[in-house]
Short mmCIF file of N, CA and C in Angstrom, two decimals:
data_model
loop_
_atom_site.label_atom_id
_atom_site.label_comp_id
_atom_site.label_asym_id
_atom_site.label_seq_id
_atom_site.Cartn_x
_atom_site.Cartn_y
_atom_site.Cartn_z
N LEU D 657 2.73 -33.70 77.62
CA LEU D 657 3.22 -32.37 77.29
C LEU D 657 4.69 -32.39 76.99
N ALA D 658 5.45 -33.24 77.65
CA ALA D 658 6.91 -33.31 77.43
C ALA D 658 7.22 -33.61 75.96
N GLU D 659 6.47 -34.50 75.37
CA GLU D 659 6.70 -34.84 73.95
C GLU D 659 6.56 -33.59 73.04
N PHE D 660 5.57 -32.76 73.30
CA PHE D 660 5.35 -31.62 72.47
C PHE D 660 6.37 -30.51 72.76
N THR D 661 6.77 -30.38 73.98
CA THR D 661 7.79 -29.40 74.36
C THR D 661 9.11 -29.81 73.73
N THR D 662 9.43 -31.08 73.73
CA THR D 662 10.66 -31.58 73.10
C THR D 662 10.64 -31.27 71.60
N TRP D 663 9.48 -31.44 70.96
CA TRP D 663 9.39 -31.13 69.53
C TRP D 663 9.73 -29.68 69.30
N VAL D 664 9.19 -28.78 70.15
CA VAL D 664 9.46 -27.32 69.98
C VAL D 664 10.96 -27.08 70.19
N ARG D 665 11.55 -27.65 71.20
CA ARG D 665 12.96 -27.46 71.45
C ARG D 665 13.76 -27.83 70.19
N GLU D 666 13.47 -29.01 69.64
CA GLU D 666 14.20 -29.49 68.45
C GLU D 666 13.96 -28.58 67.25
N GLU D 667 12.75 -28.12 67.08
CA GLU D 667 12.42 -27.27 65.98
C GLU D 667 13.16 -25.91 66.08
N LEU D 668 13.33 -25.39 67.31
CA LEU D 668 14.01 -24.11 67.50
C LEU D 668 15.50 -24.25 67.24
N ASP D 669 16.02 -25.46 67.50
CA ASP D 669 17.45 -25.77 67.22
C ASP D 669 18.36 -24.76 67.97
N VAL D 670 18.14 -24.58 69.26
CA VAL D 670 18.94 -23.67 70.08
C VAL D 670 19.75 -24.43 71.15
N GLY D 671 19.73 -25.76 71.12
CA GLY D 671 20.49 -26.54 72.07
C GLY D 671 20.07 -26.30 73.50
N GLU D 672 21.05 -26.19 74.39
CA GLU D 672 20.75 -26.06 75.80
C GLU D 672 20.16 -24.69 76.13
N GLN D 673 20.22 -23.76 75.25
CA GLN D 673 19.68 -22.44 75.49
C GLN D 673 18.15 -22.53 75.81
N PHE D 674 17.50 -23.56 75.31
CA PHE D 674 16.08 -23.73 75.55
C PHE D 674 15.82 -23.90 77.04
N GLU D 675 16.70 -24.60 77.75
CA GLU D 675 16.54 -24.74 79.21
C GLU D 675 17.28 -23.68 79.98
N ARG D 676 18.38 -23.17 79.46
CA ARG D 676 19.24 -22.24 80.20
C ARG D 676 18.79 -20.77 80.14
N PHE D 677 18.07 -20.40 79.15
CA PHE D 677 17.64 -18.98 79.02
C PHE D 677 16.69 -18.67 80.16
N PRO D 678 17.13 -17.87 81.13
CA PRO D 678 16.39 -17.67 82.37
C PRO D 678 14.99 -17.10 82.18
N LEU D 679 14.77 -16.32 81.14
CA LEU D 679 13.45 -15.72 80.96
C LEU D 679 12.41 -16.72 80.40
N LEU D 680 12.94 -17.80 79.83
CA LEU D 680 12.07 -18.81 79.26
C LEU D 680 11.75 -19.85 80.37
N THR D 681 10.77 -19.51 81.18
CA THR D 681 10.41 -20.33 82.36
C THR D 681 9.81 -21.66 81.95
N GLN D 682 9.65 -22.53 82.90
CA GLN D 682 8.98 -23.79 82.62
C GLN D 682 7.57 -23.57 82.15
N SER D 683 6.89 -22.60 82.74
CA SER D 683 5.51 -22.26 82.38
C SER D 683 5.43 -21.85 80.90
N LEU D 684 6.43 -21.06 80.47
CA LEU D 684 6.47 -20.61 79.04
C LEU D 684 6.82 -21.78 78.16
N ARG D 685 7.78 -22.62 78.56
CA ARG D 685 8.08 -23.81 77.74
C ARG D 685 6.86 -24.72 77.64
N ASP D 686 6.09 -24.88 78.73
CA ASP D 686 4.88 -25.68 78.69
C ASP D 686 3.85 -25.04 77.70
N THR D 687 3.78 -23.72 77.73
CA THR D 687 2.86 -23.06 76.78
C THR D 687 3.26 -23.34 75.33
N LEU D 688 4.53 -23.36 75.04
CA LEU D 688 5.01 -23.72 73.71
C LEU D 688 4.60 -25.14 73.40
N GLY D 689 4.72 -26.08 74.34
CA GLY D 689 4.28 -27.42 74.13
C GLY D 689 2.80 -27.53 73.89
N LEU D 690 2.03 -26.72 74.60
CA LEU D 690 0.58 -26.72 74.41
C LEU D 690 0.23 -26.17 72.98
N GLY D 691 1.00 -25.18 72.56
CA GLY D 691 0.80 -24.66 71.19
C GLY D 691 1.03 -25.76 70.17
N ARG D 692 2.08 -26.51 70.37
CA ARG D 692 2.38 -27.63 69.39
C ARG D 692 1.28 -28.67 69.50
N PHE D 693 0.82 -29.01 70.68
CA PHE D 693 -0.23 -30.01 70.84
C PHE D 693 -1.51 -29.55 70.12
N LEU D 694 -1.92 -28.33 70.31
CA LEU D 694 -3.11 -27.81 69.68
C LEU D 694 -2.96 -27.82 68.15
N TRP D 695 -1.78 -27.40 67.70
CA TRP D 695 -1.44 -27.41 66.24
C TRP D 695 -1.64 -28.82 65.67
N GLN D 696 -1.04 -29.82 66.42
CA GLN D 696 -1.16 -31.21 65.94
C GLN D 696 -2.63 -31.68 65.90
N GLN D 697 -3.38 -31.28 66.87
CA GLN D 697 -4.82 -31.68 66.94
C GLN D 697 -5.59 -31.01 65.81
N ILE D 698 -5.31 -29.79 65.50
CA ILE D 698 -6.00 -29.13 64.40
C ILE D 698 -5.65 -29.83 63.09
N ASP D 699 -4.38 -30.17 62.90
CA ASP D 699 -3.99 -30.93 61.70
C ASP D 699 -4.72 -32.27 61.64
N ALA D 700 -4.76 -32.96 62.78
CA ALA D 700 -5.36 -34.33 62.85
C ALA D 700 -6.85 -34.33 62.42
N ILE D 701 -7.58 -33.28 62.81
CA ILE D 701 -9.00 -33.27 62.46
C ILE D 701 -9.29 -32.47 61.17
N ARG D 702 -8.21 -32.04 60.55
CA ARG D 702 -8.29 -31.27 59.30
C ARG D 702 -9.10 -30.00 59.42
N ALA D 703 -8.95 -29.35 60.59
CA ALA D 703 -9.60 -28.07 60.78
C ALA D 703 -8.77 -27.01 60.04
N THR D 704 -9.32 -25.83 59.94
CA THR D 704 -8.65 -24.78 59.16
C THR D 704 -8.40 -23.48 59.93
N ASN D 705 -8.63 -23.52 61.22
CA ASN D 705 -8.41 -22.29 62.02
C ASN D 705 -7.32 -22.50 63.03
N TYR D 706 -6.21 -21.80 62.83
CA TYR D 706 -5.00 -21.94 63.71
C TYR D 706 -4.87 -20.77 64.65
N ALA D 707 -5.95 -20.10 64.97
CA ALA D 707 -5.84 -18.96 65.92
C ALA D 707 -5.31 -19.40 67.28
N GLY D 708 -5.73 -20.56 67.79
CA GLY D 708 -5.34 -20.98 69.10
C GLY D 708 -3.81 -21.16 69.23
N PRO D 709 -3.18 -21.99 68.40
CA PRO D 709 -1.71 -22.12 68.53
C PRO D 709 -0.98 -20.82 68.19
N THR D 710 -1.56 -19.99 67.32
CA THR D 710 -0.95 -18.72 67.01
C THR D 710 -0.86 -17.88 68.25
N LEU D 711 -1.96 -17.81 69.03
CA LEU D 711 -1.97 -16.97 70.24
C LEU D 711 -1.06 -17.56 71.32
N LEU D 712 -0.96 -18.90 71.44
CA LEU D 712 -0.07 -19.48 72.41
C LEU D 712 1.39 -19.15 72.06
N PHE D 713 1.78 -19.42 70.83
CA PHE D 713 3.16 -19.16 70.41
C PHE D 713 3.55 -17.68 70.52
N THR D 714 2.70 -16.84 70.02
CA THR D 714 3.02 -15.41 70.03
C THR D 714 2.96 -14.84 71.42
N GLY D 715 2.13 -15.39 72.27
CA GLY D 715 2.08 -14.93 73.68
C GLY D 715 3.40 -15.21 74.36
N VAL D 716 4.03 -16.31 74.12
CA VAL D 716 5.32 -16.61 74.70
C VAL D 716 6.38 -15.61 74.20
N LEU D 717 6.42 -15.37 72.92
CA LEU D 717 7.36 -14.42 72.36
C LEU D 717 7.15 -13.06 72.93
N GLU D 718 5.90 -12.62 73.00
CA GLU D 718 5.62 -11.28 73.57
C GLU D 718 6.06 -11.15 75.02
N GLU D 719 5.87 -12.17 75.82
CA GLU D 719 6.28 -12.16 77.23
C GLU D 719 7.83 -12.06 77.27
N LEU D 720 8.51 -12.81 76.50
CA LEU D 720 10.00 -12.74 76.47
C LEU D 720 10.46 -11.34 75.99
N VAL D 721 9.76 -10.75 75.03
CA VAL D 721 10.14 -9.41 74.60
C VAL D 721 9.95 -8.42 75.67
N ARG D 722 8.84 -8.54 76.46
CA ARG D 722 8.61 -7.61 77.58
C ARG D 722 9.74 -7.74 78.61
N GLN D 723 10.14 -8.92 78.90
CA GLN D 723 11.17 -9.15 79.94
C GLN D 723 12.62 -8.84 79.47
N SER D 724 12.82 -8.76 78.18
CA SER D 724 14.15 -8.51 77.67
C SER D 724 14.21 -7.12 77.05
N ILE D 725 13.76 -6.99 75.83
CA ILE D 725 13.87 -5.71 75.08
C ILE D 725 13.26 -4.55 75.85
N TYR D 726 12.00 -4.72 76.26
CA TYR D 726 11.31 -3.58 76.93
C TYR D 726 11.97 -3.21 78.29
N GLU D 727 12.63 -4.13 78.94
CA GLU D 727 13.33 -3.79 80.18
C GLU D 727 14.58 -2.99 79.97
N HIS D 728 15.08 -2.95 78.74
CA HIS D 728 16.35 -2.31 78.47
C HIS D 728 16.22 -1.21 77.38
N CYS D 729 15.06 -0.65 77.20
CA CYS D 729 14.89 0.42 76.24
C CYS D 729 14.11 1.59 76.91
N PRO D 730 14.25 2.75 76.37
CA PRO D 730 13.46 3.86 76.91
C PRO D 730 11.99 3.67 76.56
N PRO D 731 11.08 4.33 77.27
CA PRO D 731 9.66 4.21 76.90
C PRO D 731 9.44 4.66 75.46
N LEU D 732 8.61 3.92 74.74
CA LEU D 732 8.32 4.25 73.38
C LEU D 732 6.98 5.00 73.32
N THR D 733 6.97 6.07 72.51
CA THR D 733 5.79 6.93 72.45
C THR D 733 5.36 7.16 71.00
N ASP D 734 4.11 7.50 70.85
CA ASP D 734 3.62 7.90 69.51
C ASP D 734 4.00 9.34 69.24
N SER D 735 3.56 9.83 68.08
CA SER D 735 3.95 11.24 67.70
C SER D 735 3.37 12.29 68.62
N ALA D 736 2.34 11.97 69.41
CA ALA D 736 1.77 12.91 70.36
C ALA D 736 2.35 12.75 71.74
N GLY D 737 3.35 11.85 71.87
CA GLY D 737 4.02 11.65 73.16
C GLY D 737 3.31 10.67 74.09
N ARG D 738 2.25 10.00 73.66
CA ARG D 738 1.58 8.99 74.43
C ARG D 738 2.35 7.68 74.43
N GLY D 739 2.44 7.03 75.57
CA GLY D 739 3.13 5.76 75.69
C GLY D 739 2.49 4.71 74.82
N LEU D 740 3.33 3.88 74.22
CA LEU D 740 2.83 2.75 73.40
C LEU D 740 2.82 1.51 74.24
N PRO D 741 1.94 0.58 73.91
CA PRO D 741 1.87 -0.68 74.66
C PRO D 741 3.10 -1.52 74.35
N LYS D 742 3.45 -2.37 75.27
CA LYS D 742 4.66 -3.22 75.16
C LYS D 742 4.20 -4.53 74.46
N THR D 743 4.07 -4.42 73.16
CA THR D 743 3.59 -5.54 72.32
C THR D 743 4.62 -5.89 71.23
N LEU D 744 4.34 -6.95 70.54
CA LEU D 744 5.16 -7.33 69.37
C LEU D 744 5.06 -6.26 68.29
N GLY D 745 3.86 -5.72 68.09
CA GLY D 745 3.66 -4.70 67.06
C GLY D 745 4.47 -3.44 67.34
N THR D 746 4.54 -3.03 68.59
CA THR D 746 5.29 -1.87 68.93
C THR D 746 6.77 -2.09 68.74
N VAL D 747 7.30 -3.20 69.23
CA VAL D 747 8.73 -3.48 69.08
C VAL D 747 9.14 -3.68 67.64
N GLY D 748 8.22 -4.17 66.82
CA GLY D 748 8.52 -4.43 65.43
C GLY D 748 8.21 -3.25 64.52
N HIS D 749 7.47 -2.27 64.97
CA HIS D 749 7.04 -1.19 64.08
C HIS D 749 8.25 -0.39 63.60
N PRO D 750 8.32 -0.15 62.28
CA PRO D 750 9.50 0.53 61.71
C PRO D 750 9.79 1.87 62.39
N ARG D 751 8.82 2.64 62.81
CA ARG D 751 9.09 3.94 63.41
C ARG D 751 9.80 3.85 64.76
N ASN D 752 9.79 2.67 65.44
CA ASN D 752 10.40 2.52 66.71
C ASN D 752 11.78 1.93 66.61
N ARG D 753 12.19 1.48 65.48
CA ARG D 753 13.41 0.71 65.35
C ARG D 753 14.67 1.49 65.66
N ALA D 754 14.77 2.73 65.23
CA ALA D 754 15.97 3.49 65.51
C ALA D 754 16.23 3.66 67.02
N VAL D 755 15.17 3.90 67.76
CA VAL D 755 15.30 4.04 69.25
C VAL D 755 15.71 2.70 69.83
N LEU D 756 15.09 1.63 69.36
CA LEU D 756 15.41 0.30 69.91
C LEU D 756 16.80 -0.17 69.53
N ILE D 757 17.18 0.08 68.31
CA ILE D 757 18.53 -0.30 67.86
C ILE D 757 19.55 0.45 68.70
N GLY D 758 19.32 1.74 68.92
CA GLY D 758 20.25 2.53 69.75
C GLY D 758 20.33 2.00 71.16
N ALA D 759 19.22 1.64 71.76
CA ALA D 759 19.19 1.06 73.10
C ALA D 759 19.93 -0.28 73.18
N MET D 760 19.71 -1.10 72.15
CA MET D 760 20.35 -2.41 72.12
C MET D 760 21.85 -2.28 71.94
N GLU D 761 22.27 -1.37 71.08
CA GLU D 761 23.71 -1.17 70.85
C GLU D 761 24.35 -0.54 72.09
N ALA D 762 23.68 0.48 72.70
CA ALA D 762 24.28 1.14 73.84
C ALA D 762 24.47 0.15 75.03
N GLY D 763 23.52 -0.71 75.23
CA GLY D 763 23.62 -1.68 76.30
C GLY D 763 24.28 -2.99 75.94
N GLN D 764 24.67 -3.11 74.71
CA GLN D 764 25.23 -4.35 74.18
C GLN D 764 24.37 -5.54 74.50
N HIS D 765 23.04 -5.36 74.27
CA HIS D 765 22.11 -6.40 74.60
C HIS D 765 21.81 -7.36 73.44
N TRP D 766 22.20 -6.97 72.24
CA TRP D 766 21.90 -7.80 71.10
C TRP D 766 23.19 -8.15 70.39
N GLU D 767 23.51 -9.43 70.27
CA GLU D 767 24.69 -9.85 69.57
C GLU D 767 24.25 -10.49 68.28
N PRO D 768 24.43 -9.85 67.16
CA PRO D 768 23.95 -10.44 65.88
C PRO D 768 24.48 -11.85 65.76
N ILE D 769 23.61 -12.75 65.31
CA ILE D 769 24.03 -14.15 65.17
C ILE D 769 24.19 -14.44 63.67
N LEU D 770 25.13 -15.33 63.40
CA LEU D 770 25.40 -15.67 62.01
C LEU D 770 24.99 -17.12 61.78
N GLY D 771 24.17 -17.31 60.74
CA GLY D 771 23.81 -18.65 60.35
C GLY D 771 24.73 -19.04 59.19
N ALA D 772 24.46 -20.13 58.59
CA ALA D 772 25.32 -20.59 57.46
C ALA D 772 25.28 -19.57 56.34
N THR D 773 24.18 -18.94 56.11
CA THR D 773 24.09 -17.95 55.01
C THR D 773 23.45 -16.63 55.42
N ILE D 774 22.88 -16.58 56.65
CA ILE D 774 22.09 -15.41 57.01
C ILE D 774 22.50 -14.89 58.39
N GLN D 775 22.65 -13.61 58.50
CA GLN D 775 22.92 -12.94 59.78
C GLN D 775 21.60 -12.37 60.31
N LEU D 776 21.44 -12.50 61.63
CA LEU D 776 20.20 -11.91 62.21
C LEU D 776 20.59 -10.68 63.07
N SER D 777 20.42 -9.53 62.44
CA SER D 777 20.66 -8.27 63.15
C SER D 777 19.41 -7.98 63.97
N PHE D 778 19.49 -6.97 64.85
CA PHE D 778 18.30 -6.59 65.60
C PHE D 778 17.24 -6.07 64.68
N ASP D 779 17.63 -5.32 63.67
CA ASP D 779 16.64 -4.74 62.75
C ASP D 779 15.92 -5.88 61.97
N ALA D 780 16.63 -6.88 61.56
CA ALA D 780 16.02 -8.02 60.84
C ALA D 780 15.10 -8.80 61.80
N TRP D 781 15.50 -8.94 63.06
CA TRP D 781 14.67 -9.59 64.03
C TRP D 781 13.39 -8.78 64.29
N ALA D 782 13.52 -7.45 64.39
CA ALA D 782 12.35 -6.59 64.57
C ALA D 782 11.38 -6.71 63.42
N GLU D 783 11.92 -6.88 62.22
CA GLU D 783 11.01 -7.06 61.05
C GLU D 783 10.23 -8.37 61.17
N LEU D 784 10.89 -9.40 61.68
CA LEU D 784 10.15 -10.71 61.92
C LEU D 784 9.02 -10.46 62.91
N THR D 785 9.26 -9.75 63.97
CA THR D 785 8.23 -9.53 64.98
C THR D 785 7.09 -8.62 64.39
N TRP D 786 7.44 -7.70 63.55
CA TRP D 786 6.44 -6.86 62.92
C TRP D 786 5.50 -7.71 62.07
N ARG D 787 6.04 -8.63 61.29
CA ARG D 787 5.24 -9.49 60.44
C ARG D 787 4.43 -10.49 61.31
N ILE D 788 5.03 -10.98 62.34
CA ILE D 788 4.30 -11.89 63.26
C ILE D 788 3.15 -11.16 63.93
N SER D 789 3.34 -9.90 64.30
CA SER D 789 2.30 -9.17 64.99
C SER D 789 1.05 -8.98 64.14
N ARG D 790 1.21 -8.93 62.81
CA ARG D 790 0.04 -8.83 61.93
C ARG D 790 -0.80 -10.12 62.01
N ILE D 791 -0.12 -11.27 62.05
CA ILE D 791 -0.85 -12.55 62.17
C ILE D 791 -1.42 -12.71 63.55
N ARG D 792 -0.70 -12.32 64.56
CA ARG D 792 -1.18 -12.38 65.92
C ARG D 792 -2.44 -11.56 66.14
N ASN D 793 -2.40 -10.36 65.57
CA ASN D 793 -3.58 -9.45 65.70
C ASN D 793 -4.79 -10.04 65.00
N GLN D 794 -4.56 -10.69 63.89
CA GLN D 794 -5.71 -11.34 63.22
C GLN D 794 -6.25 -12.41 64.08
N ALA D 795 -5.41 -13.23 64.72
CA ALA D 795 -5.87 -14.31 65.61
C ALA D 795 -6.65 -13.70 66.77
N ALA D 796 -6.17 -12.63 67.35
CA ALA D 796 -6.78 -12.07 68.51
C ALA D 796 -8.11 -11.34 68.20
N HIS D 797 -8.12 -10.65 67.13
CA HIS D 797 -9.31 -9.77 66.80
C HIS D 797 -10.33 -10.42 65.89
N GLU D 798 -9.87 -11.37 65.07
CA GLU D 798 -10.81 -12.02 64.16
C GLU D 798 -11.07 -13.47 64.53
N ALA D 799 -10.28 -13.98 65.50
CA ALA D 799 -10.38 -15.37 65.94
C ALA D 799 -10.23 -16.38 64.81
N HIS D 800 -9.37 -16.01 63.85
CA HIS D 800 -9.12 -16.93 62.71
C HIS D 800 -7.76 -16.70 62.13
N VAL D 801 -7.03 -17.78 61.88
CA VAL D 801 -5.76 -17.82 61.18
C VAL D 801 -5.82 -18.99 60.23
N SER D 802 -5.69 -18.72 58.90
CA SER D 802 -5.82 -19.80 57.88
C SER D 802 -4.57 -20.64 57.93
N PRO D 803 -4.67 -21.86 57.31
CA PRO D 803 -3.48 -22.71 57.25
C PRO D 803 -2.29 -22.03 56.59
N GLY D 804 -2.54 -21.27 55.53
CA GLY D 804 -1.40 -20.59 54.87
C GLY D 804 -0.78 -19.50 55.74
N GLU D 805 -1.59 -18.77 56.43
CA GLU D 805 -1.07 -17.73 57.33
C GLU D 805 -0.28 -18.42 58.50
N PHE D 806 -0.77 -19.59 58.95
CA PHE D 806 -0.09 -20.29 60.03
C PHE D 806 1.22 -20.84 59.54
N ARG D 807 1.34 -21.33 58.31
CA ARG D 807 2.60 -21.74 57.75
C ARG D 807 3.58 -20.55 57.70
N ASN D 808 3.09 -19.39 57.33
CA ASN D 808 3.90 -18.19 57.34
C ASN D 808 4.41 -17.89 58.77
N LEU D 809 3.51 -17.98 59.73
CA LEU D 809 3.90 -17.76 61.13
C LEU D 809 4.99 -18.75 61.54
N GLN D 810 4.82 -20.01 61.19
CA GLN D 810 5.85 -20.98 61.51
C GLN D 810 7.22 -20.56 61.01
N GLN D 811 7.28 -20.11 59.74
CA GLN D 811 8.52 -19.71 59.16
C GLN D 811 9.13 -18.51 59.91
N LEU D 812 8.27 -17.54 60.22
CA LEU D 812 8.71 -16.31 60.91
C LEU D 812 9.18 -16.61 62.35
N TYR D 813 8.51 -17.54 62.96
CA TYR D 813 8.70 -17.82 64.45
C TYR D 813 9.87 -18.76 64.68
N PHE D 814 9.88 -19.90 63.91
CA PHE D 814 10.89 -20.92 64.13
C PHE D 814 12.07 -20.79 63.16
N GLY D 815 11.84 -20.15 62.00
CA GLY D 815 12.88 -20.11 60.99
C GLY D 815 13.07 -21.49 60.34
N SER D 816 14.09 -21.61 59.51
CA SER D 816 14.39 -22.89 58.87
C SER D 816 15.81 -22.85 58.37
N LYS D 817 16.31 -23.98 57.94
CA LYS D 817 17.64 -24.01 57.38
C LYS D 817 17.71 -23.15 56.09
N ARG D 818 16.59 -23.08 55.38
CA ARG D 818 16.52 -22.28 54.13
C ARG D 818 16.45 -20.76 54.40
N THR D 819 15.59 -20.41 55.37
CA THR D 819 15.32 -18.95 55.61
C THR D 819 16.16 -18.39 56.73
N GLY D 820 16.78 -19.23 57.53
CA GLY D 820 17.57 -18.72 58.65
C GLY D 820 16.78 -18.65 59.92
N PHE D 821 17.24 -17.84 60.86
CA PHE D 821 16.64 -17.80 62.17
C PHE D 821 15.25 -17.21 62.14
N GLY D 822 14.45 -17.67 63.10
CA GLY D 822 13.12 -17.13 63.34
C GLY D 822 13.18 -16.17 64.49
N ALA D 823 12.00 -15.63 64.83
CA ALA D 823 11.94 -14.64 65.90
C ALA D 823 12.27 -15.22 67.27
N LEU D 824 11.75 -16.42 67.56
CA LEU D 824 11.97 -16.98 68.91
C LEU D 824 13.42 -17.46 69.05
N ASN D 825 13.86 -18.32 68.14
CA ASN D 825 15.23 -18.80 68.31
C ASN D 825 16.25 -17.63 68.15
N GLY D 826 15.90 -16.68 67.33
CA GLY D 826 16.80 -15.48 67.20
C GLY D 826 16.96 -14.76 68.52
N LEU D 827 15.82 -14.53 69.23
CA LEU D 827 15.87 -13.88 70.54
C LEU D 827 16.66 -14.68 71.56
N LEU D 828 16.41 -15.98 71.60
CA LEU D 828 17.07 -16.85 72.53
C LEU D 828 18.64 -16.90 72.34
N LEU D 829 19.03 -16.78 71.09
CA LEU D 829 20.46 -16.84 70.81
C LEU D 829 21.17 -15.50 70.78
N ALA D 830 20.50 -14.42 70.49
CA ALA D 830 21.16 -13.11 70.33
C ALA D 830 21.06 -12.22 71.55
N TRP D 831 20.11 -12.47 72.41
CA TRP D 831 19.89 -11.58 73.57
C TRP D 831 21.03 -11.70 74.58
N ARG D 832 21.54 -10.54 75.00
CA ARG D 832 22.57 -10.46 76.01
C ARG D 832 22.17 -9.44 77.04
N ALA D 833 22.19 -9.83 78.29
CA ALA D 833 21.93 -8.89 79.41
C ALA D 833 22.63 -9.44 80.61
N PRO D 834 22.90 -8.56 81.61
CA PRO D 834 23.54 -9.06 82.81
C PRO D 834 22.82 -10.25 83.40
N GLY D 835 23.58 -11.29 83.69
CA GLY D 835 23.02 -12.50 84.29
C GLY D 835 22.41 -13.48 83.30
N LEU D 836 22.36 -13.15 82.04
CA LEU D 836 21.76 -14.04 81.04
C LEU D 836 22.78 -14.77 80.21
N GLY D 837 24.05 -14.53 80.45
CA GLY D 837 25.10 -15.24 79.71
C GLY D 837 25.22 -14.85 78.28
#
């Protein structure tokens, strides 16, 4: 498992933040390693359904979002005033962004990060989670994610030197809260 977790750490390119970020527990790091292991096994047997690693990776992101963003924002509701679930889709949905951006700015919880060519604002990060939530929902409800959709998830989740930060490394680097450094 350590080999796969190390791969994830290197792919995220967040340095010591991978171990130091208090919300990213050993159990969650192990889950990321399991996601990479399953991904590698699917590739090795030339299977075409990546729902398993999709759910493992997005489950980690969703748990971190619950412990960070949702702990520091007002309850989100639909147009009828009903509470919304604390999911990636809710945090990424365009109708919720103004409330979330206001909460992040008021609490100084999000520090936009600058890459070589790309800045990751909270709004841009929320857009990544919105797009990831569509793939995650397909994995959960249809039990299938195609190779192409999984490549898209990889880009959105891990980012790259070409596209900039992904949702997970963006959260690990930009999140600021008392006690999290």
